[in-house]
Short mmCIF file of C-alpha atoms and ligand atoms in Angstrom, two decimals:
data_model
loop_
_atom_site.label_atom_id
_atom_site.label_comp_id
_atom_site.label_asym_id
_atom_site.label_seq_id
_atom_site.Cartn_x
_atom_site.Cartn_y
_atom_site.Cartn_z
CA UNK A 1 0.13 -0.17 0.14
CA UNK A 2 2.71 2.57 0.67
CA UNK A 3 4.10 1.98 -2.56
CA UNK A 4 0.99 2.59 -4.51
CA UNK A 5 0.19 5.62 -2.28
CA UNK A 6 3.69 7.13 -2.97
CA UNK A 7 3.17 6.70 -6.78
CA UNK A 8 -0.33 8.27 -6.59
CA UNK A 9 0.87 11.28 -4.39
CA UNK A 10 3.68 12.10 -6.40
CA UNK A 11 1.72 12.09 -9.77
CA UNK A 12 -0.94 14.35 -7.89
CA UNK A 13 1.84 16.68 -6.97
CA UNK A 14 2.76 17.59 -10.36
CA UNK A 15 -0.44 19.56 -10.68
CA UNK A 16 -0.30 21.14 -7.04
CA UNK A 17 0.71 24.76 -6.78
CA UNK A 18 -1.05 25.73 -9.89
CA UNK A 19 -3.00 28.87 -9.57
CA UNK A 20 -6.56 27.57 -11.09
CA UNK A 21 -8.36 25.62 -8.00
CA UNK A 22 -8.37 22.12 -8.98
CA UNK A 23 -11.59 20.06 -9.58
CA UNK A 24 -9.88 17.18 -7.84
CA UNK A 25 -10.91 17.66 -4.16
CA UNK A 26 -7.64 16.21 -2.67
CA UNK A 27 -5.45 18.47 -5.15
CA UNK A 28 -7.66 21.40 -4.30
CA UNK A 29 -7.14 20.52 -0.49
CA UNK A 30 -3.12 20.55 -1.16
CA UNK A 31 -3.39 23.62 -3.09
CA UNK A 32 -5.40 25.41 -0.10
CA UNK A 33 -3.12 24.33 2.48
CA UNK A 34 -0.02 25.28 0.47
CA UNK A 35 -1.40 28.49 0.17
CA UNK A 36 -2.14 28.98 3.88
CA UNK A 37 1.16 27.20 4.98
CA UNK A 38 3.69 27.10 2.21
CA UNK A 39 5.67 24.19 2.32
CA UNK A 40 9.08 25.91 2.00
CA UNK A 41 8.31 27.48 5.56
CA UNK A 42 8.17 24.03 7.08
CA UNK A 43 9.34 21.14 4.77
CA UNK A 44 12.78 21.58 5.83
CA UNK A 45 12.11 21.42 9.61
CA UNK A 46 10.42 18.75 11.30
CA UNK A 47 6.45 18.61 12.26
CA UNK A 48 4.50 16.90 14.74
CA UNK A 49 1.22 16.00 13.15
CA UNK A 50 -1.48 15.54 15.77
CA UNK A 51 -3.59 12.55 14.51
CA UNK A 52 -6.79 11.42 16.43
CA UNK A 53 -7.93 9.45 13.18
CA UNK A 54 -10.99 11.64 12.90
CA UNK A 55 -11.71 13.01 9.21
CA UNK A 56 -9.89 16.31 9.90
CA UNK A 57 -6.53 15.25 11.15
CA UNK A 58 -6.42 12.31 8.80
CA UNK A 59 -7.05 14.66 5.99
CA UNK A 60 -4.35 17.13 7.52
CA UNK A 61 -1.88 14.26 7.56
CA UNK A 62 -2.32 12.90 3.86
CA UNK A 63 -2.04 16.55 2.75
CA UNK A 64 1.12 17.52 4.70
CA UNK A 65 2.38 13.99 3.41
CA UNK A 66 1.77 14.70 -0.02
CA UNK A 67 3.28 18.45 0.05
CA UNK A 68 6.08 17.26 2.16
CA UNK A 69 6.98 14.64 -0.56
CA UNK A 70 6.28 17.10 -3.56
CA UNK A 71 8.87 19.73 -1.57
CA UNK A 72 11.36 16.98 -0.88
CA UNK A 73 12.17 18.79 2.18
CA UNK A 74 14.91 17.68 4.84
CA UNK A 75 12.61 17.88 7.69
CA UNK A 76 10.49 15.06 9.19
CA UNK A 77 6.48 14.65 9.77
CA UNK A 78 6.17 12.60 12.90
CA UNK A 79 2.61 11.29 13.44
CA UNK A 80 1.65 11.53 17.11
CA UNK A 81 -1.39 10.10 18.70
CA UNK A 82 -2.68 10.40 22.37
CA UNK A 83 -4.67 7.71 24.00
CA UNK A 84 -6.75 9.16 26.64
CA UNK A 85 -7.76 5.76 28.15
CA UNK A 86 -11.40 6.59 27.91
CA UNK A 87 -14.03 4.86 25.66
CA UNK A 88 -12.05 1.43 25.83
CA UNK A 89 -11.89 -0.88 22.88
CA UNK A 90 -12.47 2.06 20.59
CA UNK A 91 -9.78 4.04 21.65
CA UNK A 92 -7.38 1.25 21.24
CA UNK A 93 -8.58 0.96 17.66
CA UNK A 94 -8.38 4.70 16.95
CA UNK A 95 -4.59 4.30 18.25
CA UNK A 96 -4.17 1.08 16.01
CA UNK A 97 -5.71 2.77 12.90
CA UNK A 98 -3.41 6.07 13.23
CA UNK A 99 -0.63 3.53 13.63
CA UNK A 100 -1.33 1.66 10.56
CA UNK A 101 -1.92 4.85 8.52
CA UNK A 102 1.57 6.17 9.56
CA UNK A 103 3.02 2.89 8.50
CA UNK A 104 1.16 3.20 5.24
CA UNK A 105 2.83 6.63 4.53
CA UNK A 106 6.25 5.64 5.81
CA UNK A 107 6.16 8.14 8.40
CA UNK A 108 7.36 7.77 11.95
CA UNK A 109 4.55 7.10 14.66
CA UNK A 110 4.67 8.03 18.56
CA UNK A 111 1.84 7.05 20.78
CA UNK A 112 1.37 8.29 24.13
CA UNK A 113 -1.02 7.55 27.30
CA UNK A 114 -2.90 9.52 29.47
CA UNK A 115 -1.35 8.83 33.01
CA UNK A 116 -4.73 8.99 34.53
CA UNK A 117 -8.43 8.60 33.35
CA UNK A 118 -10.01 12.36 33.16
CA UNK A 119 -13.74 12.67 31.79
CA UNK A 120 -13.53 16.69 31.66
CA UNK A 121 -12.81 17.78 27.94
CA UNK A 122 -10.54 20.66 28.92
CA UNK A 123 -8.19 18.32 31.29
CA UNK A 124 -8.03 15.96 28.50
CA UNK A 125 -6.99 18.85 26.12
CA UNK A 126 -4.35 19.93 28.52
CA UNK A 127 -2.66 16.46 28.82
CA UNK A 128 -2.82 16.18 24.91
CA UNK A 129 -1.13 19.36 24.38
CA UNK A 130 1.39 18.65 27.18
CA UNK A 131 2.31 15.41 25.26
CA UNK A 132 2.43 17.02 21.97
CA UNK A 133 4.80 19.49 23.27
CA UNK A 134 7.12 17.02 24.98
CA UNK A 135 7.25 15.01 21.80
CA UNK A 136 8.20 17.96 19.75
CA UNK A 137 10.92 18.73 22.24
CA UNK A 138 12.24 15.33 22.35
CA UNK A 139 11.98 15.06 18.34
CA UNK A 140 13.62 18.31 17.90
CA UNK A 141 10.31 19.51 15.84
CA UNK A 142 9.75 23.23 15.30
CA UNK A 143 5.78 22.69 14.69
CA UNK A 144 2.93 20.69 15.89
CA UNK A 145 0.25 20.75 13.55
CA UNK A 146 -3.39 20.05 14.35
CA UNK A 147 -6.69 19.51 12.17
CA UNK A 148 -9.09 22.24 13.48
CA UNK A 149 -11.19 23.49 10.85
CA UNK A 150 -13.38 26.55 10.11
CA UNK A 151 -16.37 24.49 11.17
CA UNK A 152 -14.60 23.97 14.65
CA UNK A 153 -13.93 27.89 15.01
CA UNK A 154 -17.40 28.70 14.16
CA UNK A 155 -18.91 25.73 16.55
CA UNK A 156 -16.77 27.35 19.46
CA UNK A 157 -18.07 30.84 18.64
CA UNK A 158 -21.69 29.68 18.71
CA UNK A 159 -20.90 27.81 22.14
CA UNK A 160 -18.98 30.45 23.76
CA UNK A 161 -21.57 33.08 22.69
CA UNK A 162 -24.40 31.22 24.33
CA UNK A 163 -22.42 30.64 27.65
CA UNK A 164 -22.31 34.36 27.88
CA UNK A 165 -18.50 34.96 27.15
CA UNK A 166 -17.06 38.45 26.73
CA UNK A 167 -15.44 39.86 23.73
CA UNK A 168 -12.25 37.72 24.29
CA UNK A 169 -14.47 34.48 23.78
CA UNK A 170 -15.28 35.80 20.10
CA UNK A 171 -11.87 35.66 18.80
CA UNK A 172 -11.83 31.99 18.23
CA UNK A 173 -8.58 29.98 17.77
CA UNK A 174 -5.46 31.35 16.38
CA UNK A 175 -3.72 29.83 13.25
CA UNK A 176 -0.54 29.65 15.30
CA UNK A 177 0.77 30.22 18.80
CA UNK A 178 3.68 29.31 20.86
CA UNK A 179 2.72 25.72 22.43
CA UNK A 180 6.18 25.50 24.55
CA UNK A 181 9.42 27.21 24.16
CA UNK A 182 10.62 27.00 20.57
CA UNK A 183 7.37 24.90 19.06
CA UNK A 184 4.62 26.71 17.39
CA UNK A 185 1.33 24.96 17.34
CA UNK A 186 -0.36 25.37 13.83
CA UNK A 187 -3.75 25.02 12.52
CA UNK A 188 -3.08 24.80 8.53
CA UNK A 189 -7.00 23.78 7.87
CA UNK A 190 -8.51 26.79 9.92
CA UNK A 191 -9.99 28.59 7.08
CA UNK A 192 -11.37 25.23 5.36
CA UNK A 193 -14.68 23.74 5.67
CA UNK A 194 -14.82 19.98 6.83
CA UNK A 195 -17.08 18.95 4.05
CA UNK A 196 -14.03 19.61 1.71
CA UNK A 197 -11.90 17.40 3.73
CA UNK A 198 -14.18 14.35 3.64
CA UNK A 199 -14.68 14.97 0.02
CA UNK A 200 -10.97 14.72 -0.41
CA UNK A 201 -10.67 11.61 1.90
CA UNK A 202 -13.50 9.79 0.03
CA UNK A 203 -11.84 10.64 -3.31
CA UNK A 204 -8.60 9.04 -2.12
CA UNK A 205 -10.66 6.20 -0.51
CA UNK A 206 -8.81 7.05 2.59
CA UNK A 207 -11.07 5.92 5.69
CA UNK A 208 -11.28 7.60 8.96
CA UNK A 209 -12.44 6.82 12.32
CA UNK A 210 -15.77 8.31 13.63
CA UNK A 211 -15.74 9.27 17.15
CA UNK A 212 -18.34 7.57 19.13
CA UNK A 213 -18.74 10.76 21.12
CA UNK A 214 -19.08 12.93 17.90
CA UNK A 215 -22.35 10.79 17.43
CA UNK A 216 -23.89 11.44 20.89
CA UNK A 217 -25.91 14.56 20.95
CA UNK A 218 -25.56 14.95 24.63
CA UNK A 219 -22.22 16.92 24.51
CA UNK A 220 -23.34 20.48 23.64
CA UNK A 221 -20.49 20.93 21.07
CA UNK A 222 -22.01 18.12 19.29
CA UNK A 223 -25.56 19.31 19.34
CA UNK A 224 -24.18 22.52 18.08
CA UNK A 225 -22.57 20.63 15.00
CA UNK A 226 -25.23 18.25 14.18
CA UNK A 227 -28.27 20.13 14.97
CA UNK A 228 -27.82 23.84 15.44
CA UNK A 229 -25.67 24.70 12.32
CA UNK A 230 -27.55 22.78 9.90
CA UNK A 231 -30.64 24.73 11.02
CA UNK A 232 -28.83 28.14 10.83
CA UNK A 233 -27.34 27.16 7.33
CA UNK A 234 -30.77 26.19 5.81
CA UNK A 235 -32.17 29.75 6.43
CA UNK A 236 -28.59 31.62 6.10
CA UNK A 237 -26.50 29.81 3.46
CA UNK A 238 -22.72 30.61 3.81
CA UNK A 239 -23.35 31.71 7.70
CA UNK A 240 -20.41 29.62 8.67
CA UNK A 241 -18.03 31.57 6.38
CA UNK A 242 -19.57 34.77 7.51
CA UNK A 243 -19.24 33.86 11.24
CA UNK A 244 -15.52 33.06 10.40
CA UNK A 245 -14.85 36.36 9.06
CA UNK A 246 -16.50 37.84 12.22
CA UNK A 247 -14.18 35.97 14.44
CA UNK A 248 -11.44 37.29 12.20
CA UNK A 249 -12.61 40.79 12.77
CA UNK A 250 -13.25 40.33 16.39
CA UNK A 251 -9.54 39.16 16.86
CA UNK A 252 -8.39 42.39 15.40
CA UNK A 253 -10.42 44.26 17.86
CA UNK A 254 -9.19 42.41 20.56
CA UNK A 255 -5.42 43.18 19.55
CA UNK A 256 -6.66 46.89 20.28
CA UNK A 257 -8.42 46.34 23.62
CA UNK A 258 -5.22 44.40 24.57
CA UNK A 259 -3.07 47.07 23.71
CA UNK A 260 -4.95 49.55 25.70
CA UNK A 261 -5.29 47.14 28.80
CA UNK A 262 -1.71 47.02 28.71
CA UNK A 263 -1.28 50.64 28.60
CA UNK A 264 -3.96 51.17 31.35
CA UNK A 265 -2.19 48.55 33.64
CA UNK A 266 1.05 50.38 33.24
CA UNK A 267 -0.28 53.74 34.14
CA UNK A 268 -2.72 52.71 37.02
CA UNK A 269 -1.92 49.43 38.45
CA UNK A 270 0.73 48.30 40.91
CA UNK A 271 0.88 44.35 41.81
CA UNK A 272 2.60 42.71 44.96
CA UNK A 273 2.18 39.08 45.65
CA UNK A 274 -1.41 38.50 46.60
CA UNK A 275 -2.64 41.92 45.80
CA UNK A 276 -3.69 44.17 42.91
CA UNK A 277 -3.74 47.98 43.60
CA UNK A 278 -5.83 50.07 41.13
CA UNK A 279 -5.56 53.94 40.96
CA UNK A 280 -8.85 55.17 39.98
CA UNK A 281 -8.44 56.53 36.36
CA UNK A 282 -11.24 56.38 33.50
CA UNK A 283 -10.81 53.80 30.73
CA UNK A 284 -13.52 52.13 28.51
CA UNK A 285 -15.15 49.43 30.29
CA UNK A 286 -13.97 46.84 27.77
CA UNK A 287 -10.37 47.89 28.51
CA UNK A 288 -10.67 47.68 32.14
CA UNK A 289 -12.65 44.19 32.29
CA UNK A 290 -9.98 42.85 29.73
CA UNK A 291 -6.84 44.27 31.95
CA UNK A 292 -8.43 42.82 35.22
CA UNK A 293 -8.53 39.26 33.40
CA UNK A 294 -5.14 39.73 32.61
CA UNK A 295 -4.15 40.82 36.10
CA UNK A 296 -5.92 37.78 37.44
CA UNK A 297 -4.09 35.22 35.08
CA UNK A 298 -0.55 37.32 36.31
CA UNK A 299 -1.43 36.63 39.84
CA UNK A 300 -2.52 32.78 39.00
CA UNK A 301 -5.76 33.64 40.66
CA UNK A 302 -8.81 31.53 39.76
CA UNK A 303 -11.17 32.76 37.47
CA UNK A 304 -13.40 29.80 36.67
CA UNK A 305 -16.18 31.40 38.81
CA UNK A 306 -16.13 34.84 37.89
CA UNK A 307 -18.74 35.37 35.99
CA UNK A 308 -19.84 38.46 33.95
CA UNK A 309 -21.58 40.14 36.75
CA UNK A 310 -18.28 39.51 38.87
CA UNK A 311 -16.16 41.54 36.45
CA UNK A 312 -18.51 44.08 36.34
CA UNK A 313 -18.71 44.33 39.91
CA UNK A 314 -14.99 44.51 40.17
CA UNK A 315 -15.27 47.47 37.19
CA UNK A 316 -17.71 49.17 39.50
CA UNK A 317 -15.48 49.27 42.37
CA UNK A 318 -12.70 50.84 40.29
CA UNK A 319 -15.17 53.65 39.13
CA UNK A 320 -16.75 54.09 42.48
CA UNK A 321 -16.09 57.29 44.49
CA UNK A 322 -17.16 55.92 47.70
CA UNK A 323 -15.64 53.49 50.31
CA UNK A 324 -16.87 49.93 49.98
CA UNK A 325 -15.82 46.31 50.63
CA UNK A 326 -16.71 43.19 49.22
CA UNK A 327 -15.87 39.74 48.23
CA UNK A 328 -15.30 38.00 44.81
CA UNK A 329 -15.02 34.15 44.17
CA UNK A 330 -11.63 32.59 44.42
CA UNK A 331 -11.28 34.44 47.70
CA UNK A 332 -10.65 37.69 46.56
CA UNK A 333 -11.41 40.72 48.81
CA UNK A 334 -12.27 44.17 47.21
CA UNK A 335 -11.56 47.22 49.44
CA UNK A 336 -12.54 50.58 47.86
CA UNK A 337 -11.00 53.72 48.97
CA UNK A 338 -11.46 57.01 47.59
CA UNK A 339 -8.23 57.18 45.63
CA UNK A 340 -7.85 53.55 44.72
CA UNK A 341 -9.23 49.85 44.87
CA UNK A 342 -7.46 47.15 46.38
CA UNK A 343 -7.85 43.50 45.36
CA UNK A 344 -6.42 41.20 47.76
CA UNK A 345 -6.33 37.38 48.04
CA UNK A 346 -4.93 36.22 51.38
CA UNK A 347 -6.70 32.68 51.67
CA UNK A 348 -5.84 29.43 49.83
CA UNK A 349 -8.38 28.31 46.95
N1 ATP B 1 -6.25 11.53 20.50
C1 ATP B 1 -5.64 12.63 20.05
N2 ATP B 1 -4.21 12.40 19.45
C2 ATP B 1 -3.52 13.26 18.64
N3 ATP B 1 -4.00 14.39 18.39
C3 ATP B 1 -5.44 14.52 18.65
C4 ATP B 1 -6.45 13.62 19.25
N4 ATP B 1 -7.30 14.23 19.53
C5 ATP B 1 -7.45 15.65 18.94
N5 ATP B 1 -6.16 15.69 18.25
C6 ATP B 1 -5.92 16.76 17.36
O1 ATP B 1 -6.65 18.22 17.79
C7 ATP B 1 -7.35 18.40 16.83
C8 ATP B 1 -8.91 18.71 17.16
O2 ATP B 1 -9.18 17.93 18.04
P1 ATP B 1 -11.05 17.64 18.26
O3 ATP B 1 -11.03 16.90 19.49
O4 ATP B 1 -11.60 18.90 17.75
O5 ATP B 1 -11.14 16.79 16.81
P2 ATP B 1 -11.58 15.34 16.51
O6 ATP B 1 -12.85 15.51 16.17
O7 ATP B 1 -11.32 14.41 17.87
O8 ATP B 1 -10.87 14.87 15.44
P3 ATP B 1 -10.69 15.29 13.96
O9 ATP B 1 -10.35 16.87 14.15
O10 ATP B 1 -9.31 14.57 13.67
O11 ATP B 1 -11.46 14.93 13.00
C9 ATP B 1 -7.54 17.02 15.92
O12 ATP B 1 -7.70 17.60 14.29
C10 ATP B 1 -6.01 16.68 16.15
O13 ATP B 1 -5.39 17.28 15.25
#
């Protein structure tokens, strides 16, 4: 299988990089990815490709493998799968599927296991990212590539909006960011629709694994994917692409707010271990609330229980002109004086 695939890919590669979008779904996908992330930027350094076995990351792997082969780069592609120790035999089958796919593509394969079982999605993701970062360091890889698509970003936007996030929750996932020192996390498929990926895989006759949880509508994210978005798109064709553009614009707005928040902190805030002291000074509400979130993170104060109304209370304290005293979640005491507001966290979480 490896030889046949290699022949097919190099034959396809001859037509890649041409300006006109190909009608061949796989070549079209390769063109789009090469446009988003030109192989000359990554083919000479090593990349870890995070493959769950799902359609998106399988399409990512097939595409990067084809482009890498065409570019004849000096770097290596390493296929990495993380086994969460959840979902029993189905998870074993995912790992075996990815191992076999890597072997077919004649690529190196690394398998990691979660040290403990955790059901929480965010904790699972943290463990996975930690493993990916460790592997990238160990293998000397410059990039870790993930298979997130435009659909993932739009689903996140809807999810965050309905949970009442602030403006920071509308910025979506970035195309790239630092994962750990010297390793960049890349999302080469972030501007692409999922259906284009599955069309490419069908055309290649490349199977993928259906995640059992993807089929269960009790996870809210999957309800958004399978129920809500199709309903929205039945009335607003192209709604996903439009929402994706909104995400990009919102990310630009957040850059401005972030810069203003940085200046406001510099001008009005003094911090010490366990305390944030804010001299009263007018600034736009969005800037102050964003600055407070940044300050909470700098202090490593928990903000899981800080709802929008708590941030608003903190904002009102900073803008108040009378003495006051109250508590915020996470053991943060707020003391308002005439000139300044002090946020102090003395007790352990
Ligand atoms: N168990 C895993 N091992 C390695 N990489 C993973 C794993 N789970 C997710 N990823 C990476 O993170 C990306 C996003 O994960 P997410 O859970 O949203 O995707 P998925 O629905 O499981 O799979 P896919 O995106 O491959 O269809 C995947 O595209 C893949 O690159």
